[in-house]
Amino acid sequence: MTLVPVDYGHHGSILPERERDEGIMWPSFCKIHTLCLGLAVLALLVLVHNFYQLENLDHDTGLKWLIEDDDQQSSSQATKIPRKLYCGYEHQVLSKREQREEDSLFAAIQWPKPPKNKIPFVRSTDPSHSSFVILNPHMHFRVGDQLEVLVYMKDYEGKPKQYGGDYLQTRIHSAHLKAGATGRVVDYQNGSYRVFFTLLWPGEVTVSVSLVHPSEGIQVLQRLREEKPDRVYFKSLFKSGRVSETTVCNVCLPGDMPVCNFTDLYTSEPWFCYKPRKLSCATRTSHYKGGYQKGLLTSEESLLFQSDVNIKVPIFSGGPDTVIVRSLGHAEMDNLERSQSPDLFPSGYYYQDEWRPRTQWIQHFNKSSDITECLQGKVIHLFGDSTIRQWFEYLTLFVPDLVELNLGSPKNVGPFMSVDIKHNILLNFRCHGPPIRFTTVFSSELHYIANELNRIVGGRNTVIAITIWSHFSTFPVEVYIRRLRNIRRSVVRLLDRSPKTLVIIRTANVQELGPEVSLFNSDWYSYQLDTIMRKMFSGIGVYFVDAWEMSLAHYLPHKLHPEDIIVKNQLDAFLSLVCPPETYYSLLRGIHNQMWSLLL
């Protein structure tokens, strides 16, 4: 800004008067000129500073929406109230409908707590002192009957527990038949539990009950989820020329250090990295899992997480643990297995190592040619974590004509693509966006599922399968709800513009647990996220593959990445949704007729 002197020379009538006062006016005029010039320079400096801030996205800009500054306390006050840091989920603006849904989701996963914050270890649940009993074990059971079991919990002193909140996993099984199904647990919150099983096959059936975590351990897991969401930390590499730096990243970063704001522009999913000291935020090249925090528990708390003591330890029966089940007639069996209720429990069971859903017909795809015929002419998108990557790997390995293309992607990370040119099949896998605990993922490949869905045209030959849960277990539930809300919004849009698109949700699954894994990926965390996933995707026209029951009901040891026989059964359920039996057989008839027409 430049101050230009005003020339009144063309106004002859006032010029002489101004000339007389010239000696008085010029000193004041110079002062004004100097003041304005100073203000102009100051404004320029502020402008340059703001550009610098925008470029580097430091703490004052990147974290502004993450920090509650206690109503901007006046600098004139002698004592400044310290700022309270919040994660981004705290600042979501929810509609009334979204708030009601969130409240109902929290109600669905509400878990009973011990009466006190700190319970001595000897008063915690001891599975070796606890027991279960089958009600009416000598009753004449038939297929379809309900079997009820009572579980009584005791502490390490052998005293009955007076409150609930223990996490149990239950199943019935017949080893010689390779049959199994899960049970439904009801917590009476007085130290006793009732388990309901549906008897789904004839013969001798055994009951198994396991304590996954005592209620006192669940209380610790709840605390860690709310207070230590950064116990798994991530890093990013920033590189320009020969200069490289690595910084810590997460959904929320503590402290006042400058940060790079990588919040997604379309979904508003927050992601931050501490800003490199020498490089700009634009030089980020990759993302990877940094590691796991240590020393999360006190010595007393660590006693609640001991292998072979109170993590996935069997509870034995105080009497018989088996019942004999008589068979039904064929018509009765057909009626039993044709229920259309989506809330039917259990959703299915194993028999002869094959999964039999109770809410849909299933076709077992035992030959690669069967899979090829089902997927012919289709584009399949698999989005999520490594548990759905198993589907990609199994199909690519099992179907000879599916050839994986070399995209130069990091091993186990992706994106991956397999193509069957002869049968016009395209199979894709892409991992979900951060947080994701993979080894190196290129920054350019950090895609959010919601954004990917928005780019898909869809149609009757488009199949989409999604799973997202394991990498969110350490975060407050609101972070997960927001991610699913974004994905669901994109799914609804996709089905609105292309109603014949098939969208399938693969649920969570159980896994092996030890003292350390329990603090980050406990089945209890997964169970809570799985409950939310099912509720949020119900009623919008998508289908489920119940990987949770399929992993829990099977006789093999629990694994984060289940064995091939379980993956095969998951894919049988998936492919039966892609090609329902009536459609499948119609397809086979069409191919058969084409072959005969060619021969004739």
XYZ file of C-alpha atoms in Angstrom:
600
model
C 0.000 0.000 0.000
C 1.442 3.437 -1.073
C 0.209 6.826 0.155
C -0.114 9.230 -2.850
C -0.138 13.038 -2.107
C -3.307 14.725 -3.315
C -2.813 17.619 -5.757
C -5.458 20.303 -5.415
C -3.797 22.537 -8.054
C -6.809 22.390 -10.399
C -9.032 23.942 -7.687
C -7.795 27.580 -8.071
C -10.096 28.932 -5.426
C -8.554 26.980 -2.534
C -4.893 26.712 -3.540
C -3.702 29.921 -1.931
C -5.238 28.955 1.442
C -3.528 25.573 1.371
C -0.196 27.139 0.512
C -0.458 29.370 3.578
C -0.952 26.304 5.812
C 1.731 24.211 4.102
C 4.209 24.598 6.923
C 1.673 23.237 9.411
C 0.239 20.325 7.343
C 3.353 18.564 6.046
C 4.703 17.296 9.432
C 1.311 15.660 10.197
C 1.089 14.341 6.678
C 4.505 12.642 6.994
C 3.470 10.990 10.247
C 0.364 9.553 8.587
C 2.456 8.412 5.635
C 4.910 6.621 7.934
C 2.122 4.976 9.938
C 0.342 3.672 6.860
C 3.581 2.407 5.360
C 4.302 0.508 8.576
C 0.845 -1.050 8.541
C 1.348 -2.095 4.927
C 4.637 -3.820 5.751
C 3.031 -5.546 8.741
C 0.132 -6.774 6.583
C 2.634 -8.143 4.047
C 4.502 -10.024 6.769
C 1.261 -11.521 8.093
C 0.294 -12.581 4.558
C 3.656 -14.297 4.007
C 3.373 -16.004 7.402
C -0.087 -17.320 6.559
C 1.140 -18.741 3.263
C 3.931 -20.459 5.182
C 1.438 -21.893 7.619
C -0.819 -23.192 4.860
C 2.081 -24.784 3.064
C 3.458 -26.553 6.105
C 0.169 -27.164 7.923
C 1.735 -26.640 11.316
C 0.103 -26.963 14.714
C -1.846 -23.748 14.504
C -3.673 -24.893 11.372
C -3.527 -28.700 11.248
C -4.631 -29.226 14.829
C -6.863 -26.193 15.252
C -10.007 -28.310 14.969
C -8.553 -30.947 17.291
C -7.961 -28.632 20.231
C -10.369 -27.162 22.682
C -8.791 -23.922 23.833
C -11.160 -23.424 26.752
C -13.028 -20.544 25.107
C -9.873 -18.756 24.023
C -8.698 -17.649 27.485
C -7.566 -14.050 27.549
C -3.821 -13.489 27.519
C -4.288 -10.881 30.262
C -5.162 -13.602 32.772
C -2.323 -14.565 35.071
C -3.106 -18.317 35.013
C -3.736 -19.894 31.628
C -5.903 -23.040 31.655
C -4.021 -25.845 29.843
C -5.494 -26.938 26.535
C -7.218 -30.278 26.351
C -6.394 -32.382 23.304
C -9.136 -34.258 21.528
C -9.114 -36.755 18.728
C -10.959 -35.741 15.598
C -13.948 -37.989 16.272
C -14.908 -35.713 19.183
C -15.532 -32.894 16.713
C -17.911 -34.665 14.363
C -21.090 -32.752 13.689
C -23.798 -35.396 13.756
C -27.356 -35.031 12.579
C -30.111 -35.983 15.021
C -30.558 -39.248 13.160
C -26.840 -40.043 13.287
C -26.725 -39.204 16.987
C -29.643 -41.536 17.689
C -27.934 -44.288 15.735
C -24.668 -43.753 17.588
C -26.473 -43.898 20.928
C -28.160 -47.162 19.920
C -24.816 -48.631 18.794
C -23.222 -47.788 22.121
C -26.198 -49.356 23.884
C -25.722 -52.528 21.807
C -22.087 -52.936 22.880
C -22.470 -51.767 26.477
C -20.592 -54.194 28.717
C -21.139 -54.881 32.442
C -18.327 -53.600 34.661
C -17.024 -54.853 38.008
C -18.425 -52.948 41.017
C -15.011 -51.429 41.761
C -12.274 -50.003 39.562
C -9.575 -52.144 41.151
C -10.324 -55.739 42.091
C -7.505 -57.851 43.627
C -6.317 -60.567 41.265
C -7.381 -63.364 43.645
C -10.959 -62.040 43.402
C -10.934 -62.110 39.591
C -12.519 -64.935 37.580
C -10.631 -68.224 37.695
C -11.676 -70.652 34.926
C -10.149 -73.616 36.769
C -12.507 -73.113 39.733
C -15.487 -72.289 37.483
C -17.760 -74.889 35.883
C -20.809 -75.438 33.693
C -23.708 -77.864 33.811
C -26.071 -79.035 31.086
C -29.711 -78.673 32.050
C -31.540 -81.994 31.677
C -28.577 -83.851 30.095
C -30.508 -87.134 30.000
C -33.492 -85.642 28.182
C -34.395 -87.149 24.789
C -33.184 -84.411 22.428
C -34.090 -84.173 18.770
C -32.545 -82.099 15.999
C -33.930 -78.575 16.275
C -34.289 -78.636 20.072
C -32.730 -76.021 22.344
C -29.948 -77.107 24.672
C -29.361 -74.906 27.722
C -26.197 -74.717 29.796
C -25.555 -72.843 33.059
C -22.062 -71.494 33.767
C -20.992 -70.651 37.334
C -17.964 -68.426 37.838
C -15.657 -68.465 40.840
C -12.531 -66.559 41.837
C -9.072 -67.913 42.711
C -10.153 -68.530 46.283
C -12.988 -70.693 45.041
C -15.633 -68.175 46.051
C -18.622 -67.598 43.708
C -18.449 -64.399 41.697
C -21.176 -61.871 42.501
C -21.062 -59.892 39.238
C -20.805 -60.569 35.512
C -18.906 -59.094 32.578
C -16.729 -62.112 31.716
C -16.280 -62.754 27.994
C -17.109 -66.341 27.054
C -16.940 -68.247 23.780
C -19.094 -71.354 23.437
C -19.669 -74.098 20.887
C -21.174 -77.527 20.417
C -19.352 -80.041 18.238
C -19.063 -83.639 17.116
C -15.479 -84.456 16.214
C -16.237 -87.626 14.229
C -18.704 -85.688 12.056
C -16.527 -82.576 11.761
C -19.627 -80.685 12.915
C -19.843 -77.541 15.039
C -21.982 -74.527 15.917
C -21.779 -71.562 18.270
C -23.923 -70.710 21.293
C -25.630 -67.561 22.535
C -24.559 -66.353 25.996
C -26.798 -64.467 28.417
C -25.077 -62.719 31.348
C -27.205 -62.639 34.514
C -24.643 -60.214 36.035
C -24.452 -62.198 39.253
C -21.588 -64.538 38.369
C -23.750 -66.980 36.405
C -24.434 -67.283 32.678
C -26.936 -69.192 30.581
C -25.888 -70.482 27.148
C -28.399 -71.446 24.461
C -27.530 -73.898 21.690
C -29.657 -75.119 18.797
C -29.048 -78.808 18.129
C -28.631 -79.015 14.361
C -27.370 -82.546 13.637
C -27.956 -86.020 15.099
C -25.549 -88.058 17.187
C -23.381 -87.401 20.231
C -22.857 -83.660 20.714
C -20.241 -82.165 23.055
C -20.462 -78.774 24.787
C -17.371 -76.538 25.128
C -17.145 -73.293 27.110
C -14.050 -71.055 27.249
C -13.183 -67.946 29.231
C -11.624 -65.479 26.773
C -11.116 -62.699 29.354
C -12.321 -62.208 32.925
C -14.491 -59.158 33.572
C -11.570 -57.518 35.362
C -9.462 -57.894 32.202
C -12.272 -56.456 30.052
C -12.225 -53.389 32.296
C -8.522 -52.925 31.471
C -9.202 -53.339 27.734
C -11.900 -50.674 27.931
C -9.502 -48.286 29.643
C -6.799 -48.851 27.044
C -9.235 -48.217 24.193
C -10.265 -44.842 25.626
C -6.971 -43.655 27.104
C -4.307 -45.232 24.864
C -5.613 -45.129 21.273
C -2.032 -44.518 20.104
C -0.655 -47.759 21.602
C -0.176 -48.888 18.014
C 1.746 -46.148 16.259
C 2.436 -45.558 12.599
C 5.161 -43.812 10.647
C 5.631 -42.133 7.295
C 8.723 -41.578 5.223
C 9.277 -38.111 3.764
C 11.878 -37.859 1.015
C 13.211 -35.237 -1.352
C 16.391 -35.910 -3.304
C 18.962 -37.269 -0.884
C 17.171 -35.930 2.185
C 14.767 -38.227 4.012
C 12.997 -38.067 7.367
C 10.630 -40.351 9.258
C 7.910 -39.144 11.620
C 5.131 -40.692 13.728
C 1.546 -40.626 12.403
C -1.904 -41.410 13.769
C -5.554 -40.422 13.853
C -4.693 -38.097 16.719
C -1.279 -36.835 17.829
C -0.508 -35.495 21.322
C 1.557 -32.426 22.133
C 2.192 -29.092 20.461
C 4.634 -30.138 17.746
C 3.864 -29.004 14.172
C 1.933 -31.580 12.164
C 1.076 -32.401 8.570
C -2.665 -32.659 8.048
C -3.519 -35.520 5.684
C -7.248 -35.480 6.440
C -9.130 -36.833 3.417
C -10.859 -34.058 1.495
C -13.911 -36.138 0.544
C -14.623 -38.234 3.635
C -13.039 -35.941 6.262
C -11.284 -38.984 7.721
C -8.519 -37.492 9.902
C -4.873 -38.522 9.616
C -1.848 -36.609 10.875
C 1.925 -36.959 10.891
C 4.404 -34.921 12.847
C 5.984 -32.481 10.419
C 9.556 -33.250 9.307
C 12.112 -30.714 10.458
C 13.622 -30.091 7.009
C 11.084 -31.273 4.467
C 7.584 -30.161 3.518
C 4.471 -32.256 4.054
C 4.169 -32.772 0.291
C 7.261 -35.020 0.280
C 5.572 -37.963 2.036
C 6.268 -41.149 0.093
C 5.105 -44.094 2.229
C 3.212 -45.286 5.300
C 3.992 -48.222 7.566
C 3.333 -49.683 10.989
C 5.741 -48.183 13.505
C 5.238 -50.598 16.372
C 3.437 -51.302 19.619
C 3.808 -49.397 22.865
C 5.201 -51.316 25.818
C 4.557 -51.032 29.516
C 0.809 -50.461 29.169
C -0.142 -52.425 32.278
C 0.654 -52.298 35.960
C 2.096 -55.433 37.543
C -1.338 -56.218 39.026
C -3.103 -55.717 35.677
C -0.651 -57.964 33.856
C -1.837 -60.878 36.017
C -5.191 -60.624 34.238
C -3.582 -61.483 30.881
C -1.783 -64.811 31.236
C -1.736 -67.610 28.694
C -3.090 -70.928 30.036
C -4.378 -69.069 33.105
C -7.121 -66.643 32.041
C -6.849 -66.075 28.267
C -8.980 -68.476 26.173
C -8.923 -71.162 28.841
C -11.552 -73.942 28.853
C -14.119 -74.157 31.639
C -14.918 -77.771 32.443
C -18.264 -79.362 33.122
C -19.419 -80.222 36.621
C -21.253 -83.220 35.140
C -21.816 -84.709 31.674
C -20.628 -82.525 28.789
C -22.382 -84.468 26.027
C -25.956 -85.190 24.935
C -27.433 -87.606 22.412
C -29.511 -86.061 19.631
C -31.995 -88.052 17.546
C -32.576 -87.266 13.878
C -35.676 -85.828 12.225
C -37.485 -86.853 9.071
C -36.479 -85.285 5.746
C -39.490 -82.941 5.657
C -38.797 -81.744 9.205
C -35.139 -81.156 8.373
C -36.078 -79.120 5.291
C -38.356 -76.907 7.376
C -35.614 -76.464 9.988
C -33.056 -75.317 7.425
C -35.270 -72.981 5.401
C -35.680 -70.120 7.849
C -35.599 -66.674 6.232
C -35.041 -64.678 9.440
C -31.855 -62.554 9.163
C -31.530 -62.623 12.977
C -31.533 -66.419 13.177
C -28.936 -67.746 15.630
C -26.711 -69.478 14.924
C -26.553 -68.355 11.317
C -25.155 -71.708 10.288
C -23.170 -74.780 11.324
C -20.499 -77.174 10.078
C -21.284 -80.727 9.027
C -18.642 -82.944 7.419
C -16.391 -79.866 7.348
C -18.852 -77.982 5.133
C -20.595 -74.814 6.245
C -24.376 -74.932 6.071
C -26.009 -71.499 6.410
C -29.523 -71.519 7.838
C -30.740 -68.409 6.001
C -29.653 -69.167 2.433
C -29.002 -72.086 0.111
C -25.333 -72.814 -0.418
C -23.442 -74.395 -3.285
C -20.071 -75.963 -2.489
C -17.607 -74.996 -5.200
C -15.220 -77.937 -5.023
C -13.880 -77.663 -8.580
C -12.100 -74.675 -10.093
C -14.320 -74.949 -13.173
C -17.365 -74.349 -10.962
C -15.856 -71.068 -9.752
C -14.935 -70.028 -13.283
C -18.465 -70.650 -14.518
C -19.885 -68.619 -11.642
C -17.562 -65.629 -12.097
C -17.571 -65.562 -15.893
C -18.006 -62.004 -17.218
C -17.758 -60.415 -13.768
C -15.609 -57.757 -12.114
C -14.920 -58.505 -8.443
C -13.604 -55.832 -6.090
C -12.255 -56.924 -2.693
C -11.701 -54.054 -0.247
C -10.316 -54.248 3.260
C -7.585 -55.896 5.296
C -5.507 -59.054 5.037
C -8.424 -61.321 6.005
C -10.204 -60.533 2.728
C -6.886 -60.582 0.878
C -7.015 -64.313 1.706
C -9.982 -64.567 -0.668
C -7.903 -63.038 -3.469
C -4.988 -65.380 -2.762
C -7.182 -68.491 -2.552
C -9.082 -67.762 -5.777
C -5.926 -66.858 -7.695
C -4.189 -70.057 -6.557
C -7.193 -72.391 -6.957
C -8.480 -71.198 -10.345
C -5.837 -71.960 -13.022
C -7.064 -69.434 -15.585
C -6.893 -66.539 -13.096
C -3.449 -65.045 -13.646
C -2.102 -62.408 -11.296
C -0.642 -59.360 -13.006
C 2.580 -57.889 -11.677
C 1.643 -54.357 -10.583
C 4.899 -53.869 -8.693
C 2.975 -53.749 -5.411
C 4.658 -54.625 -2.097
C 4.099 -58.214 -0.960
C 0.996 -58.706 1.219
C 0.022 -55.050 0.714
C -1.286 -54.575 -2.801
C -3.099 -53.423 -4.768
C -3.362 -56.777 -6.547
C -5.121 -57.815 -9.742
C -5.819 -61.175 -11.379
C -7.340 -61.636 -14.830
C -8.927 -64.509 -16.706
C -9.003 -63.213 -20.294
C -10.657 -66.338 -21.674
C -13.677 -66.051 -19.364
C -13.620 -62.267 -18.970
C -13.026 -62.250 -15.176
C -11.310 -59.383 -13.354
C -10.425 -59.813 -9.658
C -9.062 -56.847 -7.664
C -7.849 -56.402 -4.085
C -7.117 -53.069 -2.420
C -6.398 -52.409 1.241
C -8.413 -49.829 3.152
C -7.019 -46.433 4.123
C -5.242 -45.639 7.397
C -5.086 -46.730 10.116
C -3.623 -49.898 8.640
C -0.839 -51.972 10.199
C 0.842 -53.146 7.025
C 4.462 -52.935 6.063
C 5.310 -50.195 3.604
C 2.318 -48.813 1.697
C 3.018 -46.118 -0.887
C 1.270 -42.868 0.034
C -0.325 -42.789 -3.398
C -2.002 -46.137 -2.616
C -3.625 -45.035 0.647
C -7.183 -45.064 -0.668
C -10.353 -44.923 1.404
C -12.998 -47.520 0.559
C -15.742 -44.881 0.383
C -13.851 -42.978 -2.302
C -13.183 -46.166 -4.268
C -16.870 -47.074 -4.215
C -17.765 -43.630 -5.541
C -15.625 -44.358 -8.626
C -17.327 -47.671 -9.452
C -20.104 -47.608 -12.051
C -21.605 -50.889 -10.855
C -24.124 -53.159 -12.540
C -25.292 -56.772 -12.635
C -21.757 -58.031 -13.382
C -20.084 -56.054 -10.592
C -19.436 -57.756 -7.250
C -18.010 -55.928 -4.237
C -16.848 -57.527 -0.981
C -15.756 -55.428 2.000
C -14.272 -56.102 5.406
C -12.809 -53.547 7.791
C -12.327 -54.176 11.525
C -8.989 -55.544 12.728
C -6.952 -52.352 12.357
C -9.502 -50.296 14.314
C -9.429 -52.349 17.512
C -7.184 -49.939 19.410
C -9.236 -46.817 18.705
C -12.303 -45.364 20.422
C -15.443 -46.786 18.840
C -16.431 -43.398 17.375
C -13.485 -43.626 14.965
C -14.824 -46.924 13.627
C -18.419 -45.715 13.435
C -17.373 -42.725 11.357
C -15.450 -44.949 8.922
C -18.415 -47.291 8.478
C -20.781 -44.351 8.101
C -18.691 -43.040 5.185
C -18.525 -46.477 3.560
C -22.239 -47.074 4.052
C -23.079 -43.712 2.472
C -21.067 -44.692 -0.619
C -22.670 -48.151 -0.713
C -26.155 -46.629 -0.624
C -25.245 -44.246 -3.459
C -23.821 -47.119 -5.503
C -26.928 -49.267 -5.041
C -29.109 -46.278 -5.858
C -27.433 -45.660 -9.215
C -26.812 -49.373 -9.958
C -29.336 -51.487 -8.017
C -28.127 -54.773 -9.506
C -24.633 -54.367 -8.038
C -23.943 -57.077 -5.459
C -22.345 -55.840 -2.202
C -21.199 -58.366 0.404
C -19.811 -57.706 3.883
C -17.340 -60.192 5.339
C -17.636 -60.042 9.126
C -14.785 -60.192 11.634
C -13.321 -63.492 12.888
C -11.770 -64.838 16.077
C -8.024 -65.317 16.426
C -5.280 -66.719 18.609
C -4.600 -64.621 21.707
C -1.666 -64.153 24.071
C -0.843 -61.553 26.733
C 0.437 -58.950 24.238
C -1.974 -59.576 21.341
C -4.899 -59.262 23.771
C -4.035 -55.617 24.434
C -4.225 -54.721 20.746
C -6.417 -57.257 18.934
C -8.463 -59.070 21.533
C -11.479 -61.029 20.330
C -13.482 -58.818 22.681
C -12.494 -55.744 20.645
C -13.320 -57.609 17.436
C -16.664 -58.791 18.810
C -17.662 -55.221 19.629
C -16.650 -53.930 16.192
C -18.390 -56.871 14.513
C -21.613 -56.038 16.372
C -21.422 -52.454 15.112
C -20.627 -53.548 11.542
C -23.635 -55.855 11.367
C -26.018 -53.245 12.727
C -24.791 -50.417 10.497
C -25.009 -52.449 7.278
C -28.328 -54.152 8.013
C -31.376 -53.157 6.001
C -29.590 -51.429 3.092
C -29.573 -54.292 0.578
C -26.168 -55.837 1.294
C -25.374 -59.457 2.212
C -23.153 -60.961 4.901
C -20.640 -63.783 4.998
C -20.536 -64.770 8.672
C -16.797 -65.270 9.085
C -17.186 -64.878 12.868
C -19.318 -67.991 13.349
C -17.398 -69.846 10.658
C -14.137 -69.363 12.561
C -15.591 -69.918 16.049
C -17.621 -73.035 15.217
C -14.730 -74.856 13.504
C -12.532 -77.392 15.273
C -9.222 -75.870 14.088
C -7.295 -73.490 16.386
C -8.262 -69.846 16.119
C -6.135 -67.736 13.789
C -6.330 -64.155 12.558
C -5.848 -65.642 9.089
C -7.924 -68.843 9.185
C -6.768 -72.065 7.552
C -7.660 -72.814 3.925
C -10.623 -75.070 4.766
C -12.312 -72.177 6.577
C -11.441 -69.716 3.796
C -12.860 -72.215 1.304
C -16.148 -72.309 3.226
C -16.221 -68.509 3.368
C -15.810 -68.403 -0.407
C -18.525 -71.030 -0.883
C -20.889 -68.690 0.980
C -19.628 -65.707 -1.047
C -19.948 -67.455 -4.411
C -23.407 -68.766 -3.498
C -24.479 -65.139 -3.153
C -22.857 -64.263 -6.480
C -24.461 -67.296 -8.144
C -27.482 -68.466 -6.133
C -28.208 -72.169 -6.776
C -31.129 -71.479 -9.130
C -29.019 -68.979 -11.098
C -26.038 -71.308 -11.025
C -27.952 -74.250 -12.420
C -29.554 -72.018 -15.057
C -26.044 -70.931 -16.035
C -24.901 -74.538 -16.289
C -27.898 -75.406 -18.462
C -27.101 -72.457 -20.727
C -23.472 -73.543 -21.105
C -24.591 -77.139 -21.684
C -27.006 -76.039 -24.433
C -24.319 -73.897 -26.065
C -21.960 -76.876 -26.155
C -24.605 -79.090 -27.761
C -25.424 -76.424 -30.343
C -21.750 -76.230 -31.277
C -21.520 -80.018 -31.589
C -24.639 -80.157 -33.763
